Tab-separated table of C-alpha atoms and ligand atoms in Angstrom:
chain	number	residue	atom	x	y	z
A	1	UNK	CA	96.786	126.184	100.298
A	2	UNK	CA	98.093	123.577	97.906
A	3	UNK	CA	99.935	120.272	98.301
A	4	UNK	CA	102.150	118.055	96.177
A	5	UNK	CA	102.929	114.431	97.065
A	6	UNK	CA	105.712	112.402	95.453
A	7	UNK	CA	105.267	108.637	95.863
A	8	UNK	CA	107.929	105.970	95.400
A	9	UNK	CA	107.541	102.201	95.549
A	10	UNK	CA	104.625	99.848	95.910
A	11	UNK	CA	100.807	99.959	96.100
A	12	UNK	CA	101.059	100.213	99.893
A	13	UNK	CA	102.798	103.552	99.427
A	14	UNK	CA	100.347	104.644	96.735
A	15	UNK	CA	97.500	104.070	99.179
A	16	UNK	CA	99.434	105.682	102.026
A	17	UNK	CA	99.792	108.780	99.851
A	18	UNK	CA	96.000	108.799	99.472
A	19	UNK	CA	95.815	108.867	103.257
A	20	UNK	CA	98.373	111.680	103.404
A	21	UNK	CA	96.279	113.650	100.892
A	22	UNK	CA	93.180	113.054	103.033
A	23	UNK	CA	94.976	114.259	106.155
A	24	UNK	CA	96.310	117.371	104.406
A	25	UNK	CA	92.826	118.170	103.123
A	26	UNK	CA	91.642	117.980	106.728
A	27	UNK	CA	93.972	120.807	107.752
A	28	UNK	CA	93.402	123.354	105.014
A	29	UNK	CA	95.389	122.079	102.029
A	30	UNK	CA	92.483	122.076	99.619
A	31	UNK	CA	94.021	121.234	96.297
A	32	UNK	CA	96.772	119.174	94.666
A	33	UNK	CA	99.137	121.233	92.511
A	34	UNK	CA	102.424	121.015	90.606
A	35	UNK	CA	105.475	121.237	92.829
A	36	UNK	CA	106.239	124.912	91.967
A	37	UNK	CA	102.808	126.014	93.196
A	38	UNK	CA	102.660	123.871	96.321
A	39	UNK	CA	102.747	125.125	99.916
A	40	UNK	CA	103.773	121.685	101.142
A	41	UNK	CA	105.690	118.947	99.307
A	42	UNK	CA	105.573	115.466	100.842
A	43	UNK	CA	107.973	112.727	99.755
A	44	UNK	CA	106.579	109.271	100.502
A	45	UNK	CA	109.755	107.253	100.064
A	46	UNK	CA	110.696	103.607	99.491
A	47	UNK	CA	113.954	101.867	100.409
A	48	UNK	CA	113.425	98.379	99.031
A	49	UNK	CA	116.129	98.823	96.379
A	50	UNK	CA	118.959	101.291	96.032
A	51	UNK	CA	117.559	102.934	92.884
A	52	UNK	CA	114.329	103.909	94.709
A	53	UNK	CA	116.483	105.673	97.295
A	54	UNK	CA	118.625	107.383	94.680
A	55	UNK	CA	115.496	108.707	93.005
A	56	UNK	CA	114.242	110.226	96.239
A	57	UNK	CA	117.639	111.744	97.041
A	58	UNK	CA	117.719	113.357	93.595
A	59	UNK	CA	114.177	114.716	93.803
A	60	UNK	CA	114.529	116.089	97.332
A	61	UNK	CA	117.845	117.732	96.425
A	62	UNK	CA	116.212	119.382	93.415
A	63	UNK	CA	113.949	121.399	95.752
A	64	UNK	CA	116.793	123.400	97.287
A	65	UNK	CA	116.308	126.419	95.001
A	66	UNK	CA	112.523	126.424	95.255
A	67	UNK	CA	112.735	126.304	99.040
A	68	UNK	CA	115.119	129.290	99.054
A	69	UNK	CA	112.790	131.286	96.775
A	70	UNK	CA	109.564	130.386	98.530
A	71	UNK	CA	109.872	131.095	102.229
A	72	UNK	CA	106.687	129.456	103.565
A	73	UNK	CA	107.171	126.201	101.648
A	74	UNK	CA	107.176	123.102	103.863
A	75	UNK	CA	109.067	119.960	102.879
A	76	UNK	CA	108.165	116.684	104.605
A	77	UNK	CA	109.830	113.307	104.118
A	78	UNK	CA	108.083	110.097	105.173
A	79	UNK	CA	107.874	106.456	104.167
A	80	UNK	CA	110.296	103.563	104.426
A	81	UNK	CA	113.479	105.521	103.818
A	82	UNK	CA	112.691	107.918	106.659
A	83	UNK	CA	112.296	104.886	108.924
A	84	UNK	CA	115.560	103.216	107.851
A	85	UNK	CA	118.296	103.130	110.495
A	86	UNK	CA	120.394	106.295	110.251
A	87	UNK	CA	118.741	107.516	107.032
A	88	UNK	CA	116.635	110.286	108.595
A	89	UNK	CA	119.767	111.841	110.115
A	90	UNK	CA	121.589	111.507	106.800
A	91	UNK	CA	118.700	113.097	104.887
A	92	UNK	CA	118.548	116.083	107.216
A	93	UNK	CA	122.320	116.483	107.107
A	94	UNK	CA	122.389	116.374	103.330
A	95	UNK	CA	119.273	118.495	102.882
A	96	UNK	CA	119.060	120.893	105.871
A	97	UNK	CA	116.021	122.523	104.264
A	98	UNK	CA	113.801	119.514	105.145
A	99	UNK	CA	111.165	120.647	107.677
A	100	UNK	CA	109.503	117.409	108.767
A	101	UNK	CA	110.535	113.764	108.924
A	102	UNK	CA	107.846	111.195	109.753
A	103	UNK	CA	108.070	107.417	110.062
A	104	UNK	CA	105.981	104.640	108.573
A	105	UNK	CA	103.867	104.422	111.773
A	106	UNK	CA	103.360	108.181	112.064
A	107	UNK	CA	101.437	109.101	108.917
A	108	UNK	CA	98.337	110.071	110.906
A	109	UNK	CA	100.454	112.436	112.987
A	110	UNK	CA	101.526	114.525	109.995
A	111	UNK	CA	98.986	117.317	110.684
A	112	UNK	CA	100.280	117.626	114.257
A	113	UNK	CA	103.854	117.739	112.967
A	114	UNK	CA	102.920	120.513	110.526
A	115	UNK	CA	101.411	122.514	113.392
A	116	UNK	CA	104.535	121.951	115.495
A	117	UNK	CA	106.825	122.971	112.667
A	118	UNK	CA	105.040	126.307	112.422
A	119	UNK	CA	106.180	126.993	116.026
A	120	UNK	CA	109.659	125.498	115.834
A	121	UNK	CA	112.618	126.512	113.764
A	122	UNK	CA	114.527	123.249	113.564
A	123	UNK	CA	113.461	120.071	111.786
A	124	UNK	CA	110.528	118.278	113.397
A	125	UNK	CA	110.830	114.531	113.388
A	126	UNK	CA	108.761	111.559	114.576
A	127	UNK	CA	109.836	107.970	114.009
A	128	UNK	CA	107.956	105.889	116.560
A	129	UNK	CA	106.346	102.488	116.314
A	130	UNK	CA	102.637	102.438	117.072
A	131	UNK	CA	100.708	99.326	118.075
A	132	UNK	CA	97.304	100.359	116.751
A	133	UNK	CA	96.121	99.340	113.299
A	134	UNK	CA	93.457	102.026	112.829
A	135	UNK	CA	95.086	105.290	111.832
A	136	UNK	CA	91.801	107.182	111.536
A	137	UNK	CA	93.019	108.774	108.305
A	138	UNK	CA	90.273	109.313	105.738
A	139	UNK	CA	91.986	108.508	102.441
A	140	UNK	CA	91.504	110.974	99.605
A	141	UNK	CA	91.205	108.303	96.935
A	142	UNK	CA	92.608	108.960	93.499
A	143	UNK	CA	92.292	105.532	91.931
A	144	UNK	CA	88.546	105.314	91.204
A	145	UNK	CA	87.036	102.859	90.236
A	146	UNK	CA	89.586	100.864	92.247
A	147	UNK	CA	90.008	101.285	95.980
A	148	UNK	CA	92.900	99.990	98.070
A	149	UNK	CA	92.157	98.599	101.513
A	150	UNK	CA	94.927	97.728	103.995
A	151	UNK	CA	94.450	94.453	105.805
A	152	UNK	CA	97.912	93.899	107.288
A	153	UNK	CA	100.851	96.152	108.030
A	154	UNK	CA	104.475	95.093	108.418
A	155	UNK	CA	106.121	91.716	107.911
A	156	UNK	CA	107.553	88.938	110.096
A	157	UNK	CA	109.236	86.922	107.383
A	158	UNK	CA	112.744	88.318	107.294
A	159	UNK	CA	113.631	87.171	103.797
A	160	UNK	CA	117.383	87.693	103.962
A	161	UNK	CA	117.493	90.305	101.159
A	162	UNK	CA	114.597	92.410	102.373
A	163	UNK	CA	114.545	95.552	104.470
A	164	UNK	CA	110.752	95.736	104.867
A	165	UNK	CA	110.563	94.012	108.294
A	166	UNK	CA	113.089	96.555	109.616
A	167	UNK	CA	111.269	99.658	108.365
A	168	UNK	CA	107.646	98.525	108.561
A	169	UNK	CA	107.940	96.558	111.789
A	170	UNK	CA	106.196	93.386	112.910
A	171	UNK	CA	103.106	92.202	111.133
A	172	UNK	CA	99.770	93.470	112.415
A	173	UNK	CA	96.308	92.601	111.124
A	174	UNK	CA	93.420	95.030	111.114
A	175	UNK	CA	90.167	93.884	112.728
A	176	UNK	CA	88.020	92.015	110.196
A	177	UNK	CA	84.949	94.081	111.142
A	178	UNK	CA	86.782	97.346	110.351
A	179	UNK	CA	87.878	95.957	106.963
A	180	UNK	CA	84.315	94.837	106.204
A	181	UNK	CA	82.936	98.253	107.157
A	182	UNK	CA	85.449	99.985	104.901
A	183	UNK	CA	84.765	97.658	101.972
A	184	UNK	CA	80.983	97.976	102.347
A	185	UNK	CA	81.226	101.755	102.404
A	186	UNK	CA	83.390	101.690	99.263
A	187	UNK	CA	80.942	99.492	97.363
A	188	UNK	CA	78.067	101.731	98.495
A	189	UNK	CA	80.043	104.763	97.281
A	190	UNK	CA	80.304	103.245	93.798
A	191	UNK	CA	83.804	101.741	93.771
A	192	UNK	CA	83.899	98.769	91.391
A	193	UNK	CA	87.114	97.087	92.438
A	194	UNK	CA	88.606	96.508	95.875
A	195	UNK	CA	92.201	95.444	96.341
A	196	UNK	CA	93.135	94.077	99.750
A	197	UNK	CA	96.688	95.053	100.605
A	198	UNK	CA	99.367	93.613	102.822
A	199	UNK	CA	103.033	92.614	102.651
A	200	UNK	CA	101.802	89.073	103.104
A	201	UNK	CA	98.005	88.876	103.022
A	202	UNK	CA	98.057	85.105	103.534
A	203	UNK	CA	99.173	85.413	107.127
A	204	UNK	CA	96.266	87.736	107.988
A	205	UNK	CA	94.593	86.797	111.271
A	206	UNK	CA	91.993	88.398	113.505
A	207	UNK	CA	91.073	85.819	116.168
A	208	UNK	CA	89.346	83.050	114.174
A	209	UNK	CA	89.308	84.946	110.913
A	210	UNK	CA	92.227	84.011	108.681
A	211	UNK	CA	92.795	85.276	105.150
A	212	UNK	CA	90.505	82.844	103.270
A	213	UNK	CA	87.735	83.603	105.802
A	214	UNK	CA	88.245	87.355	105.419
A	215	UNK	CA	88.255	87.088	101.623
A	216	UNK	CA	85.054	85.051	101.782
A	217	UNK	CA	83.387	87.754	103.910
A	218	UNK	CA	84.468	90.646	101.673
A	219	UNK	CA	83.424	88.747	98.531
A	220	UNK	CA	79.993	88.182	100.087
A	221	UNK	CA	79.210	91.913	100.146
A	222	UNK	CA	76.308	92.363	97.720
A	223	UNK	CA	76.748	94.407	94.536
A	224	UNK	CA	78.836	94.150	91.384
A	225	UNK	CA	82.497	94.700	92.074
A	226	UNK	CA	85.805	92.930	91.595
A	227	UNK	CA	87.987	91.769	94.430
A	228	UNK	CA	91.774	91.495	94.246
A	229	UNK	CA	94.506	90.984	96.829
A	230	UNK	CA	98.265	91.263	97.083
A	231	UNK	CA	100.825	90.031	98.038
A	232	UNK	CA	100.713	86.312	98.855
A	233	UNK	CA	103.674	84.474	100.337
A	234	UNK	CA	103.923	80.949	98.881
A	235	UNK	CA	104.669	79.414	102.283
A	236	UNK	CA	101.180	80.418	103.497
A	237	UNK	CA	99.318	79.586	100.297
A	238	UNK	CA	96.498	77.140	101.015
A	239	UNK	CA	93.844	74.935	99.473
A	240	UNK	CA	91.258	76.925	101.383
A	241	UNK	CA	92.356	80.105	99.650
A	242	UNK	CA	91.893	78.456	96.254
A	243	UNK	CA	88.487	77.139	97.360
A	244	UNK	CA	87.340	80.667	98.309
A	245	UNK	CA	88.629	82.045	94.999
A	246	UNK	CA	86.693	79.357	93.202
A	247	UNK	CA	83.531	80.018	95.197
A	248	UNK	CA	83.204	83.700	94.305
A	249	UNK	CA	83.021	85.128	90.785
A	250	UNK	CA	83.886	88.517	92.256
A	251	UNK	CA	87.398	87.393	93.162
A	252	UNK	CA	89.641	87.830	90.123
A	253	UNK	CA	91.405	84.611	89.187
A	254	UNK	CA	94.773	86.279	89.218
A	255	UNK	CA	97.248	85.181	91.837
A	256	UNK	CA	100.324	87.291	92.494
A	257	UNK	CA	102.660	84.746	94.064
A	258	UNK	CA	106.253	85.979	94.339
A	259	UNK	CA	108.648	83.097	93.655
A	260	UNK	CA	111.864	85.218	93.880
A	261	UNK	CA	114.003	82.377	92.460
A	262	UNK	CA	113.630	79.010	90.745
A	263	UNK	CA	116.572	77.464	92.598
A	264	UNK	CA	115.849	75.686	95.889
A	265	UNK	CA	119.395	76.396	97.042
A	266	UNK	CA	118.928	80.150	96.538
A	267	UNK	CA	115.427	80.027	98.063
A	268	UNK	CA	116.929	78.499	101.188
A	269	UNK	CA	119.588	81.241	101.367
A	270	UNK	CA	116.785	83.755	100.921
A	271	UNK	CA	114.937	82.205	103.914
A	272	UNK	CA	111.815	81.800	101.810
A	273	UNK	CA	110.860	78.506	103.493
A	274	UNK	CA	109.689	76.678	100.367
A	275	UNK	CA	111.451	74.774	97.599
A	276	UNK	CA	111.031	75.016	93.847
A	277	UNK	CA	109.047	71.763	93.997
A	278	UNK	CA	106.696	73.093	96.688
A	279	UNK	CA	106.179	76.290	94.715
A	280	UNK	CA	105.339	74.321	91.583
A	281	UNK	CA	102.947	72.141	93.602
A	282	UNK	CA	101.077	75.325	94.661
A	283	UNK	CA	100.949	76.410	91.028
A	284	UNK	CA	99.619	72.997	89.982
A	285	UNK	CA	96.929	73.090	92.664
A	286	UNK	CA	95.831	76.561	91.570
A	287	UNK	CA	95.737	75.590	87.876
A	288	UNK	CA	93.857	72.354	88.564
A	289	UNK	CA	91.146	74.100	90.555
A	290	UNK	CA	91.042	77.295	88.502
A	291	UNK	CA	92.072	76.337	84.947
A	292	UNK	CA	91.413	79.788	83.509
A	293	UNK	CA	93.377	81.492	86.304
A	294	UNK	CA	96.788	83.103	85.871
A	295	UNK	CA	99.805	83.658	88.058
A	296	UNK	CA	102.140	86.629	88.189
A	297	UNK	CA	105.286	86.798	90.258
A	298	UNK	CA	108.332	88.714	91.505
A	299	UNK	CA	111.808	87.447	90.589
A	300	UNK	CA	115.247	88.520	91.783
A	301	UNK	CA	118.462	87.843	89.860
A	302	UNK	CA	122.000	88.121	91.187
A	303	UNK	CA	121.324	87.066	94.776
A	304	UNK	CA	124.682	86.275	96.490
A	305	UNK	CA	126.282	83.062	95.153
A	306	UNK	CA	123.708	82.674	92.339
A	307	UNK	CA	125.377	80.556	89.642
A	308	UNK	CA	124.466	80.329	85.972
A	309	UNK	CA	122.792	76.978	86.791
A	310	UNK	CA	120.724	78.587	89.592
A	311	UNK	CA	119.703	81.366	87.249
A	312	UNK	CA	118.688	78.882	84.560
A	313	UNK	CA	116.361	77.313	87.123
A	314	UNK	CA	114.662	80.703	87.446
A	315	UNK	CA	114.345	80.870	83.662
A	316	UNK	CA	112.834	77.403	83.516
A	317	UNK	CA	110.463	78.248	86.379
A	318	UNK	CA	109.044	81.069	84.258
A	319	UNK	CA	108.218	78.499	81.607
A	320	UNK	CA	107.003	75.761	83.947
A	321	UNK	CA	104.837	77.951	86.172
A	322	UNK	CA	103.680	79.688	82.998
A	323	UNK	CA	103.633	83.165	84.580
A	324	UNK	CA	101.556	85.649	82.623
A	325	UNK	CA	103.923	88.408	83.703
A	326	UNK	CA	106.537	89.151	86.342
A	327	UNK	CA	108.247	91.999	88.126
A	328	UNK	CA	111.957	91.352	87.726
A	329	UNK	CA	114.645	92.870	89.934
A	330	UNK	CA	118.400	92.892	90.232
A	331	UNK	CA	119.343	92.020	93.816
A	332	UNK	CA	120.174	95.200	95.697
A	333	UNK	CA	122.137	94.826	98.954
A	334	UNK	CA	120.330	96.594	101.827
A	335	UNK	CA	122.351	97.571	104.883
A	336	UNK	CA	121.202	95.671	107.968
A	337	UNK	CA	119.876	92.621	106.089
A	338	UNK	CA	121.540	89.218	106.318
A	339	UNK	CA	122.208	88.890	102.582
A	340	UNK	CA	124.154	92.155	102.458
A	341	UNK	CA	127.000	90.530	104.391
A	342	UNK	CA	126.954	87.179	102.566
A	343	UNK	CA	129.988	86.080	100.575
A	344	UNK	CA	129.606	85.691	96.839
A	345	UNK	CA	128.033	89.023	95.861
A	346	UNK	CA	127.412	88.943	92.101
A	347	UNK	CA	129.062	91.529	89.798
A	348	UNK	CA	126.614	93.978	88.261
A	349	UNK	CA	127.469	93.031	84.657
A	350	UNK	CA	126.498	89.416	85.379
A	351	UNK	CA	123.177	90.472	86.969
A	352	UNK	CA	122.425	92.824	84.090
A	353	UNK	CA	123.010	90.133	81.537
A	354	UNK	CA	120.807	87.712	83.513
A	355	UNK	CA	117.946	90.137	83.965
A	356	UNK	CA	117.902	90.880	80.224
A	357	UNK	CA	117.518	87.172	79.487
A	358	UNK	CA	114.874	86.840	82.183
A	359	UNK	CA	112.839	89.760	80.838
A	360	UNK	CA	112.991	88.212	77.387
A	361	UNK	CA	111.589	84.938	78.737
A	362	UNK	CA	108.842	86.731	80.700
A	363	UNK	CA	107.895	88.807	77.646
A	364	UNK	CA	107.706	85.657	75.572
A	365	UNK	CA	105.136	84.235	78.049
A	366	UNK	CA	103.202	87.500	78.141
A	367	UNK	CA	103.016	87.726	74.342
A	368	UNK	CA	102.005	84.118	73.879
A	369	UNK	CA	99.277	84.348	76.508
A	370	UNK	CA	97.930	87.699	75.309
A	371	UNK	CA	97.704	86.549	71.705
A	372	UNK	CA	95.201	83.895	72.784
A	373	UNK	CA	92.801	86.738	73.566
A	374	UNK	CA	92.477	87.887	69.963
A	375	UNK	CA	88.943	87.143	68.770
A	376	UNK	CA	87.626	86.657	72.319
A	377	UNK	CA	85.209	88.915	74.210
A	378	UNK	CA	86.358	90.041	77.640
A	379	UNK	CA	84.932	92.177	80.414
A	380	UNK	CA	86.795	95.415	81.055
A	381	UNK	CA	86.369	97.726	84.010
A	382	UNK	CA	86.989	101.107	82.399
A	383	UNK	CA	89.494	103.133	84.436
A	384	UNK	CA	90.471	106.139	82.388
A	385	UNK	CA	90.514	108.002	79.090
A	386	UNK	CA	93.813	108.443	77.258
A	387	UNK	CA	93.399	111.768	75.452
A	388	UNK	CA	96.608	111.275	73.448
A	389	UNK	CA	95.447	107.943	72.029
A	390	UNK	CA	91.783	108.992	71.950
A	391	UNK	CA	90.965	105.684	73.635
A	392	UNK	CA	89.358	104.546	76.874
A	393	UNK	CA	91.266	101.970	78.893
A	394	UNK	CA	90.651	99.504	81.658
A	395	UNK	CA	91.575	96.097	82.968
A	396	UNK	CA	90.206	92.646	82.351
A	397	UNK	CA	89.978	90.372	85.434
A	398	UNK	CA	93.433	88.862	84.866
A	399	UNK	CA	95.128	92.255	84.767
A	400	UNK	CA	95.687	92.994	81.073
A	401	UNK	CA	94.911	96.509	79.936
A	402	UNK	CA	92.220	96.826	77.250
A	403	UNK	CA	91.996	99.899	74.969
A	404	UNK	CA	88.888	100.882	73.008
A	405	UNK	CA	86.902	103.716	71.435
A	406	UNK	CA	83.635	104.790	72.997
A	407	UNK	CA	81.169	107.550	72.171
A	408	UNK	CA	80.047	107.881	75.720
A	409	UNK	CA	82.036	108.467	78.896
A	410	UNK	CA	82.387	105.063	80.533
A	411	UNK	CA	84.979	105.408	83.323
A	412	UNK	CA	83.791	103.261	86.240
A	413	UNK	CA	81.642	101.019	84.048
A	414	UNK	CA	82.007	97.388	83.083
A	415	UNK	CA	82.050	96.994	79.293
A	416	UNK	CA	82.554	94.048	76.937
A	417	UNK	CA	85.394	94.214	74.484
A	418	UNK	CA	85.973	92.038	71.426
A	419	UNK	CA	89.755	91.846	71.155
A	420	UNK	CA	91.167	92.535	67.691
A	421	UNK	CA	94.870	92.928	68.515
A	422	UNK	CA	97.318	92.142	71.336
A	423	UNK	CA	100.555	93.905	72.142
A	424	UNK	CA	102.342	92.611	75.266
A	425	UNK	CA	99.984	93.134	78.207
A	426	UNK	CA	97.845	95.536	76.155
A	427	UNK	CA	94.778	94.406	74.255
A	428	UNK	CA	92.940	96.486	71.662
A	429	UNK	CA	89.381	95.924	70.542
A	430	UNK	CA	85.825	97.080	69.912
A	431	UNK	CA	82.911	97.423	72.268
A	432	UNK	CA	80.216	94.830	71.797
B	1	LIG	N1	116.766	93.584	96.004
B	1	LIG	C1	116.007	93.325	94.916
B	1	LIG	N2	114.693	93.101	94.973
B	1	LIG	C2	114.104	93.119	96.187
B	1	LIG	N3	112.828	92.924	96.558
B	1	LIG	C3	112.753	93.067	97.889
B	1	LIG	N4	113.964	93.350	98.403
B	1	LIG	C4	114.823	93.375	97.352
B	1	LIG	C5	116.227	93.618	97.238
B	1	LIG	N5	116.990	93.851	98.292
B	1	LIG	C6	111.765	92.586	95.616
B	1	LIG	C7	111.125	91.226	95.924
B	1	LIG	C8	109.784	91.601	96.470
B	1	LIG	C9	109.482	92.878	95.735
B	1	LIG	C10	108.430	93.722	96.342
B	1	LIG	O1	110.713	93.549	95.725
B	1	LIG	O2	110.994	90.545	94.690
B	1	LIG	O3	108.801	90.603	96.242
B	2	LIG	FE1	110.204	91.418	102.326
B	2	LIG	FE2	109.928	88.750	102.411
B	2	LIG	FE3	108.379	90.322	103.980
B	2	LIG	FE4	107.984	90.293	101.302
B	2	LIG	S1	107.723	88.532	102.715
B	2	LIG	S2	108.115	92.113	102.640
B	2	LIG	S3	110.066	90.033	100.520
B	2	LIG	S4	110.616	90.088	104.116
C-alpha cells in the first residue's frame, strides 16, 4: 500500500509529517507515491495565516473526483487547521468524503484511527489534548543529512495576532534525557546536522535544565555535526545562551530571532513583551560576543493601527539589526485571537505596498551580506544534487545555500567551497 502526505506550514509540521510517514510505514503503507497512486492521502495542515488555509481547502477539494473513482482511498486531515475551533466540522461539511480528522495531539493515534475507519462508515475524528510529550512515533526522516528534533510543543505566549497557542495548546518540554538519547542516536546513524525545534525554544525547561543547559549538553555529544535551533522569543533571550553558542563550534552562529515589528507601540499591542530598544540591545549583545554571527527574523506588516511611521520603524530595524534575511508576512486576522477584534484593521492595498518595500529592504541586506562572501572559502554541508542545474548544493553555517560541481557523490559530506559568485542567498563556487 502507498501513501501521500501534503504538508503546509513550518518546520514543526515538516517533522510531524516525517512522524506520520513513520507511523504509516508501521501499519503496512510501505512506499510514498504520487497522489493518484496513493491508498491514503494525509493533509498536515497549518492555520497560521489565511492563505495556508485556502491552500489546504483547495487541495482537499481537488480530491473529490479521485475519491469517487478509487473506492478504497482514505483521506485524513490533521494539523493545526483540524484543531482550530469549528474548522473540523466545517471541513467535513464542505468535503463529506474526508474519512479521518486528527488533532495536533493525536498524530500517534493515526494508525488506530485508520483501523477504526475500516470498521465505521462515517468520518472518524479525534481532537483531544494529551499531556505526554513522548509520542512514541518513529519518524521516517526525509531530510538527511539534517534531522529535526522536537524539544518543546505548544506555546504560552499569546501574541495577540497568533492562533498557535489555541491550536497547539500550552507549552510542554520534553525530558532532556529523551532529547539527548534521540540526538545521540541520530549522530551515531550518520546525521550531520541537528535542528532543535520548538515554538519558543528559549523557554524550554526540564527541572534544572533550561535551554542554554540543554543546548550545551547536545553540543557536547562527540562527533562532527552542526547544531541549530528555532525559534527563539526575544523576551527569553539570554547572555547564557550567547555564552553557550560561543563555547561550541558545533552550534551555528545563526540566530533566528523574530522581531515582528520595529515599533514599540505595535510590539506592545502584539503582546510581545519587549521594546524596539530591548530587541536592539539583544542584537548588540549577540554581535559583540559573536562578531561573525548573523541574525534572521520574522516581520509582520499591517498589524491593526500600524501607521506609516510605525512601518518605517520596521524598515529601519532591518537596517539597524542588520538582518541577513527575514520572513515577511502581511498580518492575517485569525478568528479567536485578540488582534482580530481590534479597531484599525489595515486595508490590504496598504499592507501590500508596505510588504513590497520591506522585501526590497531585506533583499538589499541579503545581497550586500552575500557579496562579502565572494573570494572566501566556506564550509558547506552537502544536502542534495540538483539534476537540472547539474550542481550539488548545501548550506554554510549561516544558512546560505552553496552550489558547486563535484565528480563524486558528496551528499552528507562537509566540503570546502571557494565562492566565485553570489546571487541573493545563493552562493556559487568551486571545491577546494
Ligand atoms: N498574520 C501574519 N503573520 C503571522 N505570524 C503568526 N501569526 C500571524 C498572523 N496572524 C507569523 C509570525 C511568526 C511566524 C511563524 O508567522 O511572524 O513568527
Ligand atoms: Fe505565536 Fe507568539 Fe507563540 Fe510564536 S511566540 S507561536 S508568534 S503566540
